[in-house]
XYZ file of C-alpha atoms in Angstrom:
638
model
C 94.247 51.623 107.351
C 94.740 55.089 108.194
C 95.033 56.024 104.421
C 92.007 54.079 103.714
C 89.701 55.848 106.369
C 90.754 59.103 104.807
C 89.905 58.168 101.268
C 86.382 57.130 102.337
C 86.208 60.632 104.713
C 87.141 62.306 101.312
C 84.517 60.130 99.237
C 81.615 60.837 101.969
C 82.105 64.548 101.818
C 82.425 64.511 98.129
C 78.697 62.693 98.478
C 77.539 65.332 100.560
C 78.576 68.098 98.439
C 76.965 66.523 95.638
C 73.721 65.331 97.247
C 72.861 68.900 99.700
C 72.312 72.252 98.459
C 74.903 74.986 98.331
C 72.501 76.537 101.067
C 72.869 73.469 103.463
C 76.723 73.756 103.068
C 76.497 77.374 103.858
C 74.908 76.527 106.874
C 77.940 74.922 108.127
C 80.418 77.343 107.214
C 81.260 75.774 103.812
C 80.791 78.594 100.942
C 79.772 77.287 97.473
C 82.732 76.575 95.475
C 84.873 75.554 98.306
C 83.919 71.878 98.774
C 87.188 70.211 97.208
C 88.792 67.727 99.805
C 92.300 69.226 99.751
C 94.300 69.711 102.745
C 93.552 73.430 103.103
C 89.997 72.420 103.210
C 90.191 69.677 105.512
C 92.053 71.712 107.954
C 89.552 74.464 107.617
C 86.771 71.776 108.520
C 88.839 70.791 111.375
C 88.888 74.348 112.943
C 85.424 75.121 111.784
C 84.063 72.266 113.715
C 85.843 72.992 116.690
C 84.435 76.760 116.620
C 80.948 75.082 116.115
C 81.448 72.895 119.022
C 82.511 75.887 121.255
C 82.361 79.302 119.529
C 85.222 81.775 121.399
C 88.027 83.735 120.590
C 91.145 81.876 119.931
C 92.792 79.858 116.749
C 89.950 78.341 115.232
C 88.145 81.728 115.087
C 91.132 83.533 113.559
C 91.737 80.592 110.798
C 88.231 80.107 109.606
C 87.659 84.197 109.453
C 91.176 84.159 107.502
C 89.790 81.492 105.393
C 86.717 83.235 104.068
C 88.632 86.595 103.876
C 90.975 85.033 101.534
C 88.286 83.495 99.857
C 86.280 86.198 99.371
C 83.037 84.372 100.907
C 82.789 86.014 104.357
C 79.484 87.740 103.319
C 78.287 84.193 102.409
C 79.704 82.410 105.147
C 77.694 85.073 107.607
C 74.309 84.945 105.731
C 74.865 81.123 106.121
C 75.189 80.960 109.900
C 72.288 83.523 110.095
C 70.318 80.808 108.217
C 71.246 78.408 110.443
C 70.508 80.553 113.244
C 67.169 81.392 112.144
C 66.114 77.604 111.484
C 67.087 76.732 115.339
C 65.688 79.980 117.027
C 66.576 78.528 120.487
C 70.023 77.245 119.961
C 71.844 80.027 121.536
C 75.380 78.410 120.210
C 74.372 78.803 116.456
C 73.307 82.844 117.530
C 76.646 83.061 119.335
C 78.760 81.496 116.287
C 77.005 84.140 114.101
C 77.884 86.963 116.446
C 81.213 85.811 117.537
C 81.938 85.783 113.556
C 80.629 89.258 112.786
C 82.505 91.045 115.618
C 85.704 89.311 114.161
C 84.808 91.410 110.852
C 84.352 94.554 112.647
C 80.448 94.564 112.179
C 79.521 95.721 115.588
C 75.437 96.226 114.906
C 75.100 92.771 113.929
C 77.343 91.148 116.474
C 75.707 92.823 119.111
C 72.041 91.536 117.920
C 73.067 88.185 117.544
C 75.167 88.018 120.858
C 72.030 89.664 122.815
C 69.990 86.594 121.774
C 72.762 84.225 122.414
C 73.002 85.484 126.014
C 69.214 85.409 126.313
C 69.109 81.924 125.404
C 72.480 80.795 127.696
C 71.879 83.153 130.878
C 74.796 81.528 132.717
C 77.667 81.487 129.752
C 80.515 84.020 130.952
C 81.906 83.567 126.960
C 78.699 84.732 125.890
C 78.811 88.042 128.066
C 82.521 88.460 127.221
C 81.766 88.592 123.678
C 79.166 90.816 123.867
C 80.891 93.264 125.989
C 83.456 93.168 123.178
C 81.006 93.891 120.918
C 79.282 96.634 122.655
C 82.526 98.273 123.324
C 82.908 97.967 119.567
C 79.806 99.853 118.788
C 80.559 102.441 121.099
C 78.375 101.416 124.017
C 80.700 101.602 126.731
C 78.643 101.520 129.621
C 76.384 98.550 128.559
C 80.084 96.955 127.476
C 81.340 97.331 130.827
C 78.247 95.527 132.721
C 78.445 92.782 130.166
C 82.173 91.972 131.181
C 80.987 92.598 134.747
C 78.046 89.746 134.119
C 80.909 87.576 132.572
C 83.245 87.896 135.623
C 80.292 87.224 137.835
C 79.751 83.557 136.081
C 82.729 82.049 137.195
C 84.371 81.435 133.870
C 87.454 79.428 133.717
C 90.953 80.495 134.899
C 92.465 81.294 131.423
C 89.251 82.931 130.469
C 89.052 84.764 133.746
C 92.319 86.231 133.145
C 91.391 87.758 129.890
C 88.338 89.098 130.855
C 89.799 90.703 133.851
C 92.182 92.408 131.477
C 89.512 93.591 129.168
C 87.768 94.892 131.993
C 90.464 96.723 133.560
C 91.315 98.178 130.326
C 87.966 99.577 129.657
C 87.392 100.757 133.352
C 90.970 102.511 132.863
C 89.896 104.309 129.112
C 86.317 104.808 130.547
C 87.728 106.998 133.446
C 87.351 104.649 136.236
C 91.076 104.288 137.699
C 89.644 102.924 140.925
C 87.632 100.293 139.483
C 90.545 99.276 136.955
C 92.786 98.790 140.202
C 90.250 96.670 141.844
C 90.169 94.407 139.100
C 94.016 94.093 139.062
C 94.065 93.608 142.737
C 91.594 90.766 142.523
C 93.187 89.264 139.704
C 96.650 89.163 141.716
C 94.404 87.528 144.742
C 93.147 84.686 142.466
C 96.504 83.996 140.782
C 99.070 84.798 143.915
C 101.472 82.433 142.753
C 101.364 82.562 138.887
C 104.695 84.906 138.018
C 103.466 84.953 134.258
C 100.108 86.661 135.658
C 101.965 89.176 137.818
C 103.979 90.155 134.936
C 101.129 90.753 132.706
C 99.468 92.904 135.461
C 102.245 94.676 135.914
C 102.865 95.572 132.634
C 99.071 96.964 131.936
C 99.802 98.687 135.012
C 102.490 100.469 133.878
C 101.038 101.022 130.505
C 98.051 102.480 131.791
C 99.736 104.850 134.132
C 99.563 103.324 137.562
C 102.974 103.500 138.158
C 103.593 103.287 141.734
C 101.593 100.293 141.776
C 103.255 98.861 138.803
C 106.535 99.448 140.535
C 105.403 97.246 143.764
C 104.884 94.284 141.411
C 107.871 94.237 139.565
C 109.694 94.436 143.188
C 108.075 91.437 144.100
C 108.401 89.647 140.388
C 112.182 90.572 141.168
C 112.287 88.949 144.277
C 110.542 85.568 143.089
C 111.825 85.284 139.684
C 114.446 82.262 139.961
C 115.836 83.029 136.347
C 118.651 85.615 136.727
C 118.196 87.149 133.516
C 114.550 87.929 134.113
C 115.477 89.198 137.797
C 117.578 92.096 135.831
C 115.183 92.920 133.673
C 112.556 93.217 136.481
C 115.158 95.193 138.740
C 115.786 97.601 135.308
C 112.020 98.024 134.778
C 111.363 98.851 138.319
C 114.295 101.404 138.186
C 113.110 102.786 135.146
C 109.383 103.345 136.762
C 111.501 105.165 139.461
C 112.810 107.505 137.052
C 109.076 108.244 136.011
C 108.003 108.804 139.593
C 110.820 111.233 140.328
C 112.857 109.260 142.480
C 116.091 109.714 140.250
C 118.804 108.937 143.319
C 117.289 105.684 143.714
C 117.071 105.078 140.301
C 120.467 105.705 139.930
C 121.823 103.758 142.965
C 119.601 100.684 141.361
C 121.159 100.667 137.992
C 124.520 100.793 139.864
C 124.203 97.965 141.648
C 123.299 96.148 138.222
C 126.607 97.737 136.871
C 128.735 95.987 139.067
C 126.928 92.579 138.578
C 127.092 92.547 134.860
C 130.236 92.024 132.362
C 131.216 95.453 131.470
C 131.661 94.547 127.480
C 128.017 93.515 127.404
C 125.415 95.571 125.298
C 123.466 95.659 128.442
C 126.026 97.199 130.695
C 126.410 100.069 128.189
C 122.797 100.435 127.933
C 122.288 100.919 131.761
C 125.457 103.467 131.452
C 123.334 105.411 129.126
C 120.503 105.416 131.472
C 122.391 106.655 133.805
C 124.031 109.323 131.978
C 120.586 110.626 130.888
C 119.493 111.143 134.400
C 122.290 112.759 135.495
C 122.184 115.091 132.451
C 118.804 115.722 133.586
C 119.370 116.664 136.724
C 122.601 118.136 137.056
C 125.089 120.351 135.444
C 128.288 119.605 133.831
C 130.326 120.266 136.712
C 127.982 117.585 138.926
C 128.019 114.898 136.367
C 131.971 114.995 136.094
C 132.265 114.939 140.056
C 129.911 111.959 139.849
C 132.155 110.032 137.353
C 135.491 110.780 138.974
C 134.051 109.350 142.059
C 132.625 106.299 140.078
C 136.300 106.042 139.125
C 137.731 106.162 142.282
C 135.977 103.108 143.311
C 135.722 101.789 139.960
C 139.342 102.277 138.573
C 138.747 99.904 135.635
C 135.605 100.807 134.193
C 136.578 101.934 130.557
C 132.746 102.922 129.744
C 133.010 105.374 132.793
C 135.985 106.669 131.611
C 134.940 107.239 128.130
C 131.631 108.917 129.244
C 134.072 111.157 131.618
C 135.828 112.429 129.002
C 132.776 112.902 126.881
C 131.406 115.593 129.368
C 134.922 116.954 129.968
C 134.802 117.974 126.338
C 131.286 119.293 126.329
C 132.961 121.391 129.098
C 135.817 122.618 127.515
C 138.439 120.819 129.209
C 140.021 119.105 126.295
C 143.430 118.736 128.014
C 142.058 116.837 131.012
C 139.815 114.605 128.873
C 142.943 113.718 126.960
C 144.944 113.016 130.216
C 141.925 110.752 131.499
C 141.871 108.605 128.338
C 145.792 108.077 128.343
C 145.693 107.305 131.660
C 143.016 104.247 131.191
C 144.854 103.282 127.923
C 147.694 102.848 130.240
C 145.410 100.455 132.598
C 143.697 98.571 129.840
C 146.639 98.972 126.571
C 144.218 96.043 124.767
C 140.873 97.616 125.009
C 140.326 98.974 121.398
C 137.141 100.911 122.508
C 139.306 102.672 124.952
C 142.162 103.371 122.331
C 139.719 104.327 119.895
C 138.167 106.878 122.457
C 141.804 108.093 122.519
C 142.529 108.678 118.934
C 138.986 110.806 118.671
C 140.200 113.112 121.249
C 143.439 113.335 119.672
C 142.105 114.359 116.072
C 139.584 116.729 118.066
C 142.610 118.264 119.297
C 144.316 118.087 115.877
C 147.289 116.343 117.517
C 147.822 113.813 114.477
C 151.049 112.650 115.160
C 149.964 111.610 118.467
C 146.795 110.055 117.237
C 148.889 108.196 114.318
C 151.471 106.900 116.906
C 148.061 105.359 118.612
C 146.901 103.745 115.297
C 150.568 102.050 114.977
C 150.065 100.579 118.388
C 146.164 99.224 117.490
C 147.704 97.714 114.291
C 150.550 96.034 116.069
C 147.712 94.268 118.223
C 145.202 94.037 115.643
C 146.953 94.068 112.218
C 143.863 92.751 110.147
C 141.592 95.095 111.037
C 140.240 96.905 107.917
C 138.064 99.035 109.368
C 141.067 100.343 111.637
C 143.037 100.629 108.383
C 140.973 102.260 106.457
C 140.785 105.188 109.048
C 144.430 105.120 109.827
C 144.997 105.802 106.235
C 142.547 108.783 106.073
C 144.248 110.523 108.967
C 147.449 110.304 107.236
C 146.141 112.800 104.737
C 145.710 115.532 107.537
C 149.120 115.247 108.683
C 150.453 118.534 108.150
C 154.121 117.497 108.815
C 154.255 116.374 105.351
C 153.383 117.787 101.987
C 150.321 116.942 100.238
C 151.953 114.057 98.216
C 153.716 112.533 100.614
C 150.298 112.636 102.612
C 148.955 110.706 99.766
C 151.946 107.908 99.765
C 151.711 107.401 103.297
C 147.890 106.898 103.492
C 148.192 104.428 100.269
C 151.238 102.546 102.146
C 148.558 102.314 104.958
C 145.880 100.901 102.747
C 148.228 98.493 100.745
C 147.928 96.600 104.096
C 144.616 95.597 103.660
C 145.835 93.347 101.190
C 148.372 91.517 103.441
C 146.019 89.291 103.952
C 143.672 89.281 101.313
C 145.655 90.194 98.287
C 143.568 87.392 95.695
C 140.498 88.650 96.921
C 138.627 91.157 94.523
C 136.529 92.844 96.581
C 138.861 94.022 98.898
C 141.471 94.969 96.066
C 138.059 97.143 95.303
C 137.955 98.493 98.351
C 141.754 100.007 98.047
C 140.704 101.489 94.622
C 137.743 103.300 96.274
C 140.183 104.625 99.320
C 142.454 105.737 96.641
C 140.034 107.427 94.694
C 138.945 109.050 97.601
C 142.683 110.551 98.218
C 142.549 111.773 94.473
C 145.656 108.892 93.650
C 143.736 108.317 90.162
C 146.687 106.163 88.920
C 146.869 104.092 91.455
C 143.246 103.621 91.708
C 143.170 102.648 88.342
C 145.715 99.771 88.781
C 143.920 98.463 91.648
C 140.636 98.342 89.869
C 142.668 96.276 86.858
C 143.851 93.979 89.399
C 140.255 93.556 90.797
C 139.203 92.828 87.632
C 141.605 90.159 86.892
C 140.891 88.108 90.063
C 137.193 88.694 90.115
C 135.005 85.785 88.498
C 132.193 88.185 87.303
C 133.772 91.484 86.305
C 130.827 93.223 84.827
C 129.818 95.607 87.883
C 133.585 96.105 88.207
C 133.914 97.256 84.574
C 131.375 99.578 84.666
C 132.601 101.122 87.754
C 135.836 101.887 86.396
C 134.664 103.129 83.593
C 132.430 105.675 85.311
C 135.890 106.695 87.046
C 137.442 107.315 84.033
C 134.283 109.332 82.625
C 134.636 111.264 85.751
C 138.168 112.118 85.021
C 137.219 113.355 81.648
C 138.996 109.985 79.845
C 135.576 109.288 77.758
C 137.634 107.148 75.156
C 138.983 104.987 78.137
C 135.384 104.471 79.760
C 134.093 103.714 76.517
C 136.598 101.096 75.928
C 136.322 99.907 79.137
C 132.718 99.519 79.286
C 133.080 97.649 75.837
C 134.473 94.990 77.673
C 131.400 94.341 79.435
C 130.137 92.769 76.551
C 133.235 91.205 74.746
C 133.662 87.455 73.303
C 131.879 85.176 75.711
C 130.344 87.968 77.468
C 128.061 89.180 74.790
C 124.991 88.175 76.309
C 121.249 89.847 76.315
C 121.803 90.884 79.584
C 125.346 92.535 79.137
C 124.630 94.310 75.859
C 121.115 95.670 77.336
C 123.183 96.988 80.411
C 126.090 98.293 77.937
C 123.609 100.311 76.010
C 121.963 101.943 78.882
C 125.205 102.959 80.372
C 126.204 104.532 77.019
C 123.175 106.290 76.444
C 122.971 107.470 79.933
C 126.374 108.896 79.076
C 125.533 110.685 76.178
C 127.480 108.321 73.422
C 123.950 107.909 71.390
C 125.481 106.189 68.375
C 127.459 103.790 70.201
C 124.419 103.143 72.425
C 122.062 102.512 69.129
C 124.205 100.552 67.580
C 124.422 97.880 70.677
C 120.462 98.291 71.249
C 120.243 97.314 67.321
C 122.307 94.115 68.186
C 120.614 93.005 71.551
C 117.301 93.771 69.733
C 117.615 90.778 67.667
C 118.334 88.368 70.804
C 115.812 87.010 73.251
C 115.509 89.576 75.844
C 113.433 89.695 78.840
C 110.842 92.085 79.466
C 112.679 94.442 81.404
C 115.377 94.387 78.787
C 113.384 94.842 75.665
C 111.404 97.749 77.387
C 114.883 99.354 78.287
C 115.743 99.263 74.382
C 112.540 100.567 73.364
C 112.942 103.670 75.943
C 116.459 104.018 74.407
C 114.702 104.321 71.026
C 112.201 106.464 71.994
C 114.354 108.860 73.557
C 116.417 109.081 70.275
C 113.280 110.146 68.631
C 113.427 106.407 66.538
C 109.757 106.208 67.486
C 108.980 103.307 64.871
C 111.690 101.341 66.121
C 110.719 101.793 69.528
C 107.057 100.667 68.783
C 108.398 97.669 67.197
C 110.314 96.688 70.129
C 106.995 97.215 71.947
C 105.058 95.011 69.908
C 107.715 91.911 70.326
C 106.605 91.881 73.808
C 103.889 89.183 74.440
C 101.036 90.793 76.239
C 99.591 87.257 77.399
C 102.610 86.656 79.869
C 102.256 90.290 81.181
C 101.357 91.237 84.680
C 98.963 94.130 85.739
C 102.010 96.391 86.412
C 104.068 95.695 83.415
C 101.175 96.097 80.997
C 100.937 99.639 82.592
C 104.832 100.228 81.898
C 103.958 99.239 78.428
C 100.823 101.623 77.824
C 102.864 104.429 79.614
C 106.144 104.053 77.234
C 103.779 103.474 74.097
C 101.833 106.807 75.317
C 105.254 108.724 75.409
C 106.241 107.408 72.033
C 102.860 108.529 70.510
C 103.047 111.795 72.260
C 106.327 112.752 71.117
C 105.733 111.651 67.652
C 102.785 113.799 67.101
C 100.622 110.574 66.587
C 98.616 110.648 69.829
C 95.392 112.269 68.829
C 95.171 110.067 65.671
C 95.218 106.898 67.684
C 92.751 108.435 70.167
C 90.423 108.845 67.311
C 91.339 105.365 65.997
C 90.683 103.321 69.404
C 87.075 105.514 69.570
C 86.187 104.450 66.194
C 87.137 100.750 66.689
C 85.397 100.659 70.486
C 82.359 102.626 69.090
C 81.681 99.253 66.507
C 82.839 96.672 69.003
C 79.803 95.106 70.595
C 81.678 93.097 73.491
C 84.966 95.604 73.804
C 88.024 94.492 75.798
C 88.599 96.226 78.939
C 92.200 96.625 78.023
C 91.161 98.731 75.078
C 89.272 100.996 77.118
C 92.012 101.270 79.610
C 94.706 102.057 76.963
C 92.125 104.922 75.412
C 91.870 106.131 78.895
C 95.696 106.582 79.204
C 96.153 108.238 75.927
C 93.403 110.447 76.476
C 94.815 111.229 79.922
C 98.165 112.089 78.033
C 96.675 114.202 75.774
C 94.824 116.524 78.498
C 91.375 115.076 77.927
C 90.907 113.886 81.825
C 86.878 113.867 81.396
C 86.952 111.519 78.518
C 89.455 109.155 80.185
C 87.121 108.932 83.364
C 84.545 108.050 80.829
C 86.646 105.316 78.913
C 87.474 103.932 82.471
C 83.877 103.899 83.363
C 83.064 101.843 80.118
C 85.978 99.354 81.066
C 84.668 99.150 84.560
C 81.065 97.657 83.196
C 82.354 93.915 83.113
C 84.977 94.060 85.615
C 83.331 96.396 88.422
C 85.821 95.325 91.426
C 89.193 95.442 88.953
C 91.855 96.859 91.651
C 93.793 98.374 88.303
C 90.928 100.022 87.121
C 89.582 101.614 90.201
C 93.199 102.447 91.027
C 93.687 104.473 87.505
C 90.438 105.697 87.949
C 90.934 107.306 91.386
C 94.060 108.736 89.838
C 91.949 110.725 87.406
C 89.361 111.893 89.769
C 92.127 113.417 92.236
C 93.462 114.934 89.209
C 90.511 116.659 88.385
C 90.129 117.970 92.229
C 87.287 115.538 92.566
C 88.716 114.022 95.765
C 84.990 112.658 97.083
């Protein structure tokens, strides 16, 4: 039954579209060419009907506006609304809808005129006065806008509308330099919604944003007391503490933060964030010794606060008291031996003091507790390279043994094996690194990137033939695909192996290449000075399947080929002659000519060619953008 009803509605809508003129359809908000009964159009019609029944801000207005902006029919729709209003000059809702749509489009003058007419016809409607106020504010008529918003409030709007109008009026008072009137609005709003936490939250946020810090603080303190949600309560208390900082009440703020620290889990991000806020206050109002004394006192009463100990060590270091910082951290590590963050802080302290043996000993203990921590093993191995108790060769071997531990649980994982290879490379251990690369290649299912990276490494070592042999395996046997050959050609070309690159290019060019691959091959041929072969590759690209950006890339490469082969001026004369005899020239041909002329330094001629291209397509974004670039190059910024 529902399906049959829908079919009947579609047929009826189609009949209306066939019988009535486009002007009548426009009157009801349906621009020409948009009467198809698909789901999108039906949804649009529902929103439009809702908006016609009650013109107001909200989802319906937004969906109608976005529909016409996407279709490019905003002007036609607005014209239809105006024709509808003119046909029924005493219908205030039609003028209201016109004004509302123009306001959403940012057309202040036409919105003001339509909404003024609507208010004359609907003198008791608060929404019309609100919308007119917004239009007047958009048009820069602040005093008139405030008056309209005040009228809207006097007309007793619904609660939800009253809330939004009050916010608009309070914000406008504030921006217009009337803070007392703004405060009066907020107070009235709070009185009107005394038990609505959401409203009070919004008011508090607006007050804080507009600089009424003291009043905002009072609201947030009330919100914290009333909130039943413990998470929201903490949020309100933290905001209130932040406002106290803005008011210069630092000691109160620190105490408020401390209270929250005592109630939050020490390993949470919020705990660390609160500590950061306290630290910022302390550093701003105290010198190093006072900050150090604060953390010492705190730790006397909270001896297990790892975060405070780390901060204390940091400030001790800043004061040049490294040994004391070390002792503090070591003491905390003994109290909390499983805390990784604390032990890492101690390691950093020991490295800072260049006590590498002690730092390495801490890594040993960390490894016993968390043997599979990859980042930890990497850092441990790097630190081995700084241990001056051993010769450089011994340091490298010790680092390699640590990094080998990465494979204890992942010996068949090519990603981890490659990671070890990179670490060995960083330690200048080429033989060991190459072996790991080869191991990763044996383990991986897709080896192209690994082979390319190994070849790059061999090339950096000056082992060119080994690098080439490694790269060649990227496109060997079953891997000899167009993409593999293209990548191989690019790599060989980039590293200066011209003949090998050209041989690979010519092999790949007979295959089915995609656009990017074909363009890359043409570029290599052009770089090698083989203009005819490069042009042949460009000619094999099917222009009908290209996007405007791809067309531009082809034209740029073709232009470079002609420029470097000395044929650009001849091609300019040829195309210009053809276009002068063509009664219906293609804009693409004029664009090509413009590109050639610009490359030859004939910018004025290129601008003239683009003007010709724009005649049949005056709104072409591609052509207008290119024309703007040329005017900019000529210095004609206007």
